[in-house]
XYZ file of C-alpha atoms in Angstrom:
354
model
C 62.051 -132.605 76.677
C 64.210 -134.687 79.592
C 62.955 -137.730 81.581
C 62.531 -135.360 84.946
C 59.957 -132.798 82.753
C 58.067 -135.661 81.155
C 57.416 -137.282 84.364
C 56.394 -134.062 85.867
C 53.939 -133.032 83.004
C 52.826 -136.419 83.143
C 51.860 -136.092 86.754
C 50.283 -132.600 86.326
C 47.769 -133.739 83.483
C 46.252 -135.698 86.861
C 46.967 -133.764 89.636
C 47.547 -130.599 88.637
C 45.213 -127.414 89.889
C 43.247 -126.334 87.209
C 40.187 -124.288 88.666
C 42.154 -121.559 90.739
C 40.408 -118.143 90.244
C 43.279 -116.581 88.628
C 43.506 -119.459 85.991
C 40.143 -118.499 84.861
C 39.458 -115.213 82.608
C 43.661 -115.532 82.653
C 45.221 -112.259 81.761
C 48.579 -110.868 82.478
C 46.971 -108.654 84.971
C 45.240 -111.527 87.215
C 48.379 -113.631 86.555
C 50.524 -110.755 88.066
C 48.149 -110.041 91.011
C 47.980 -113.842 92.194
C 51.729 -114.166 91.855
C 52.243 -111.341 94.206
C 49.483 -112.511 96.545
C 51.171 -115.900 96.599
C 54.602 -114.623 97.837
C 54.550 -115.908 101.225
C 51.089 -116.864 101.390
C 49.387 -120.327 100.948
C 47.032 -120.711 97.900
C 43.939 -121.424 100.310
C 44.354 -118.215 101.697
C 44.890 -116.302 98.405
C 41.597 -117.846 97.111
C 39.575 -116.174 99.723
C 40.964 -112.752 98.587
C 41.909 -112.810 94.929
C 38.146 -112.092 93.451
C 37.508 -109.627 96.126
C 40.489 -107.634 95.228
C 40.297 -107.904 91.258
C 36.416 -107.223 91.640
C 37.418 -103.888 93.231
C 40.385 -103.404 91.151
C 39.537 -105.516 87.585
C 42.568 -103.587 85.962
C 46.023 -102.171 86.061
C 44.081 -98.798 85.045
C 41.777 -98.983 88.150
C 44.589 -99.938 90.339
C 46.626 -97.170 89.395
C 43.779 -94.806 90.047
C 43.138 -96.122 93.692
C 44.262 -94.434 96.774
C 46.919 -96.288 98.929
C 43.847 -96.694 101.652
C 41.891 -98.350 98.949
C 44.387 -100.618 98.290
C 45.228 -101.338 101.815
C 41.587 -101.916 102.663
C 41.067 -104.528 99.893
C 44.363 -106.265 101.223
C 43.511 -106.067 104.755
C 44.056 -109.831 106.276
C 46.553 -111.126 103.342
C 49.638 -109.583 105.807
C 52.770 -108.357 104.256
C 51.344 -105.287 103.367
C 54.370 -104.297 101.681
C 53.104 -106.342 98.691
C 49.930 -104.318 98.094
C 52.210 -101.017 98.164
C 54.171 -102.766 95.546
C 51.240 -103.545 93.419
C 50.332 -99.997 93.455
C 53.633 -99.004 92.428
C 53.922 -101.432 89.694
C 50.644 -100.256 88.470
C 51.685 -96.601 87.990
C 55.026 -97.847 85.855
C 52.622 -100.193 83.807
C 50.226 -97.221 83.036
C 52.924 -94.483 82.729
C 55.621 -96.146 80.845
C 54.242 -99.245 79.035
C 50.849 -97.652 78.172
C 48.856 -100.294 80.324
C 50.581 -103.282 78.699
C 52.961 -105.696 80.792
C 56.670 -105.931 79.488
C 57.203 -109.554 78.157
C 61.003 -109.963 79.109
C 62.669 -111.066 82.751
C 64.859 -108.150 82.907
C 62.073 -105.870 82.291
C 59.885 -107.436 85.114
C 62.706 -107.607 87.379
C 62.711 -103.871 87.345
C 58.994 -103.548 88.696
C 58.652 -102.982 92.667
C 58.370 -106.592 94.306
C 59.210 -108.541 91.185
C 62.312 -111.133 91.383
C 63.362 -113.366 89.070
C 61.174 -116.332 90.013
C 57.721 -114.211 90.144
C 58.847 -112.719 86.902
C 59.465 -116.208 85.242
C 55.920 -117.540 86.451
C 54.358 -114.523 85.024
C 55.453 -114.920 81.583
C 54.941 -118.663 81.743
C 51.389 -118.339 83.178
C 50.279 -115.261 81.010
C 51.778 -116.301 77.613
C 53.023 -119.672 78.059
C 56.804 -118.201 77.313
C 59.710 -120.596 78.578
C 60.879 -119.235 81.717
C 62.110 -121.087 84.954
C 60.818 -120.684 88.291
C 62.287 -121.247 91.791
C 60.120 -120.752 94.363
C 60.126 -122.558 97.963
C 58.143 -125.757 96.377
C 60.606 -125.991 93.249
C 63.436 -126.014 95.464
C 62.553 -129.054 97.375
C 61.736 -130.956 94.543
C 65.093 -130.112 92.702
C 67.001 -130.291 96.182
C 65.788 -133.906 96.817
C 65.662 -135.121 93.047
C 69.293 -134.177 92.557
C 70.550 -134.549 96.209
C 71.784 -130.888 96.438
C 71.382 -128.461 99.257
C 70.760 -130.953 101.961
C 73.559 -131.807 104.492
C 76.654 -129.298 104.486
C 78.592 -131.650 101.802
C 75.916 -131.301 99.158
C 75.341 -127.579 99.107
C 75.449 -125.573 96.172
C 75.079 -121.913 95.028
C 72.179 -120.032 94.259
C 73.248 -119.860 90.554
C 73.594 -123.610 90.045
C 70.518 -124.190 91.612
C 69.043 -121.833 88.917
C 70.836 -123.915 86.390
C 69.251 -127.045 87.665
C 66.102 -125.448 87.271
C 66.358 -123.886 83.794
C 67.725 -127.364 82.844
C 64.563 -129.093 83.033
C 62.044 -126.267 81.986
C 61.031 -127.507 78.637
C 61.157 -124.902 75.633
C 57.370 -125.852 74.792
C 54.270 -126.194 77.281
C 56.078 -124.258 79.892
C 52.988 -122.690 81.551
C 51.784 -126.361 82.273
C 55.084 -127.446 83.469
C 55.798 -124.597 86.008
C 52.112 -125.215 87.485
C 53.012 -128.791 87.290
C 56.100 -128.629 89.302
C 54.548 -126.075 91.769
C 51.808 -128.198 92.706
C 54.152 -131.064 92.577
C 56.200 -129.708 95.481
C 53.029 -128.339 97.067
C 50.927 -131.268 97.409
C 53.045 -134.184 96.849
C 56.713 -133.589 97.406
C 55.704 -131.771 100.614
C 58.205 -130.947 103.517
C 56.916 -133.210 105.617
C 55.275 -136.579 105.074
C 55.839 -136.644 101.232
C 53.967 -139.422 98.846
C 57.386 -141.114 97.939
C 55.707 -144.525 97.634
C 53.470 -143.153 94.754
C 55.882 -140.692 93.327
C 57.016 -140.740 89.604
C 60.420 -139.725 90.256
C 61.136 -142.231 92.924
C 63.444 -144.414 90.811
C 65.738 -141.590 90.040
C 65.646 -139.573 93.267
C 68.995 -139.076 94.748
C 67.335 -138.019 98.377
C 64.781 -141.322 97.711
C 67.541 -143.890 96.971
C 69.627 -142.940 99.964
C 66.803 -142.749 102.521
C 67.412 -139.171 102.724
C 64.223 -137.528 102.138
C 64.125 -135.365 105.671
C 67.699 -134.116 104.987
C 66.989 -132.108 101.826
C 66.624 -129.615 101.465
C 68.501 -128.819 104.850
C 66.515 -126.435 107.191
C 67.972 -122.971 107.602
C 70.252 -122.147 110.439
C 67.950 -120.596 113.263
C 68.504 -116.865 113.268
C 68.840 -115.337 116.807
C 65.714 -113.706 118.379
C 65.443 -110.274 119.312
C 63.461 -109.152 122.066
C 61.309 -106.006 121.348
C 58.735 -104.197 123.719
C 56.268 -101.972 122.024
C 54.532 -99.568 124.004
C 50.988 -98.802 122.253
C 48.898 -95.914 123.360
C 45.255 -96.092 122.146
C 43.665 -92.586 122.058
C 40.032 -92.297 121.726
C 37.845 -89.409 121.546
C 34.491 -88.961 122.967
C 32.724 -91.420 120.116
C 35.954 -93.685 119.877
C 37.341 -92.046 117.223
C 40.808 -93.265 117.286
C 44.140 -91.315 116.734
C 46.391 -92.726 114.348
C 49.979 -92.155 113.390
C 51.476 -92.783 109.937
C 54.484 -94.947 110.187
C 57.820 -94.082 108.494
C 58.972 -95.187 105.108
C 60.766 -98.192 106.555
C 59.869 -101.228 108.427
C 57.283 -103.822 108.154
C 54.103 -101.607 108.030
C 56.016 -98.781 106.091
C 53.990 -95.735 105.169
C 50.702 -97.606 107.013
C 48.548 -95.967 109.593
C 48.978 -97.346 113.215
C 48.470 -96.589 116.649
C 50.835 -94.120 118.516
C 53.739 -96.058 120.163
C 55.316 -94.876 123.495
C 58.964 -94.239 124.139
C 60.479 -96.275 126.715
C 60.616 -94.935 130.312
C 57.763 -92.156 129.256
C 54.167 -92.101 131.138
C 50.859 -91.746 128.940
C 50.407 -88.181 130.435
C 53.897 -86.966 129.423
C 53.537 -88.705 126.068
C 50.005 -86.944 125.487
C 51.609 -83.690 126.358
C 54.435 -84.409 123.736
C 51.610 -84.511 121.394
C 49.952 -81.388 122.356
C 47.195 -83.044 123.451
C 45.490 -82.093 126.852
C 45.714 -84.310 130.190
C 42.311 -82.939 131.657
C 38.977 -84.615 130.807
C 40.448 -88.033 130.129
C 40.403 -91.470 131.497
C 43.774 -93.040 131.716
C 44.405 -96.797 131.755
C 47.957 -97.750 131.919
C 49.615 -100.860 130.610
C 46.320 -102.475 131.151
C 46.918 -105.237 128.478
C 50.199 -107.321 127.542
C 50.631 -109.694 124.740
C 53.673 -111.495 123.507
C 54.074 -112.787 119.784
C 56.755 -113.326 117.045
C 57.338 -110.721 113.875
C 60.139 -112.442 111.860
C 62.713 -112.687 113.865
C 61.581 -110.385 116.791
C 59.963 -111.498 119.959
C 57.537 -108.678 120.426
C 56.201 -107.802 124.146
C 53.417 -105.547 123.885
C 52.262 -103.108 126.549
C 48.819 -101.403 125.697
C 47.689 -98.031 127.230
C 44.742 -96.162 126.646
C 43.594 -92.769 126.790
C 39.831 -92.134 126.382
C 38.855 -88.242 125.988
C 35.362 -87.009 126.992
C 35.036 -84.597 124.170
C 35.036 -84.945 120.429
C 37.917 -85.298 118.166
C 37.137 -82.088 116.624
C 37.950 -80.210 119.837
C 41.062 -81.737 120.185
C 44.794 -81.202 118.523
C 45.636 -83.197 115.349
C 49.628 -83.885 116.064
C 51.889 -83.745 113.090
C 51.506 -87.135 110.871
C 47.905 -88.197 112.572
C 44.792 -87.916 111.969
C 41.567 -88.785 113.778
C 39.452 -91.660 112.692
C 35.846 -92.621 113.052
C 35.768 -96.452 114.803
C 33.421 -97.357 112.064
C 35.728 -96.326 109.240
C 38.808 -98.114 110.609
C 37.904 -101.074 108.156
C 38.005 -99.077 105.478
C 41.671 -97.688 105.432
C 43.758 -101.107 105.431
C 45.120 -100.995 109.032
C 47.195 -104.058 109.943
C 45.358 -106.922 111.546
C 47.268 -106.584 114.737
C 46.597 -103.044 114.897
C 42.601 -103.352 114.258
C 43.045 -105.988 116.913
C 44.560 -103.582 119.422
C 42.002 -101.043 119.026
C 39.262 -103.553 119.563
C 40.392 -104.789 122.591
C 41.052 -101.318 123.677
C 37.344 -100.306 123.134
C 36.381 -103.348 124.946
C 38.248 -102.419 127.880
C 37.066 -99.083 128.265
C 33.499 -100.161 127.878
C 33.784 -102.856 130.599
C 34.854 -99.874 133.104
């Protein structure tokens, strides 16, 4: 074990988190679910959802038996919904190919949906205490500052070289505690802003600290260009506020999920309803009654909301292809994206206020 690893482990004995939900009754399944949830999501947020999700699906078999809607409903609020679908896809592989037992090699784990090299290493170490390096954002920041790499352009190194550094410090024994410690060290000590350098056990040999360049490591990613997008959502209600939902295609942020219909450019709500073979009589139309602007990844979305409210129940209305009528009270049970649910709630409030 080298000096760096020893310092991290010593720090971890005092400061590492040991009371996280997935650290209790530890199992490969619980570790795997937590690691997928933790992708692009902070620990504090995951804590609020983990027990609820694993209570509903306590093992890989129950997750495999669940419907997509059940899984998305349990995931509701965590965002990046593709991760929930990856969980279910992986559950099917684990049950059908591995008889419910998780594989114990990096290569096999990396073949599973949603699992990359760092997640695979985290699972191996946390579940079985096997030696496997990790390289999440927190670990990258610690290694970048300590070694003085991936800061200014003159210090840039390749991804494979960064993995070599991670491997060089990963101890052959006690890897579970080491991986937890270095993740926590980056998350709560060597933070992106205002790191605790004055009390840092690595400070005497930290390249960025010795050169007074903490803020330069790691270098921030170059800003990507932002694309402007207009989304023209049409909320279609029946007499009782049953909502017409359309299933999205197989690609994109919300692939395969149910969402509100989207109107093409330069088409009015009445023409859009005719396209879907829905009547344009016995209806209240509210065109562009609400607008909102927000960011998703590198897109700036300007959303325009139109509403169609029928005076007859959905059973008397046509069901267009790839759509369904869903009672308002059941919307929370089918795993709609948060923004979709908010859009429907805004539309219902606007109609009721007229």
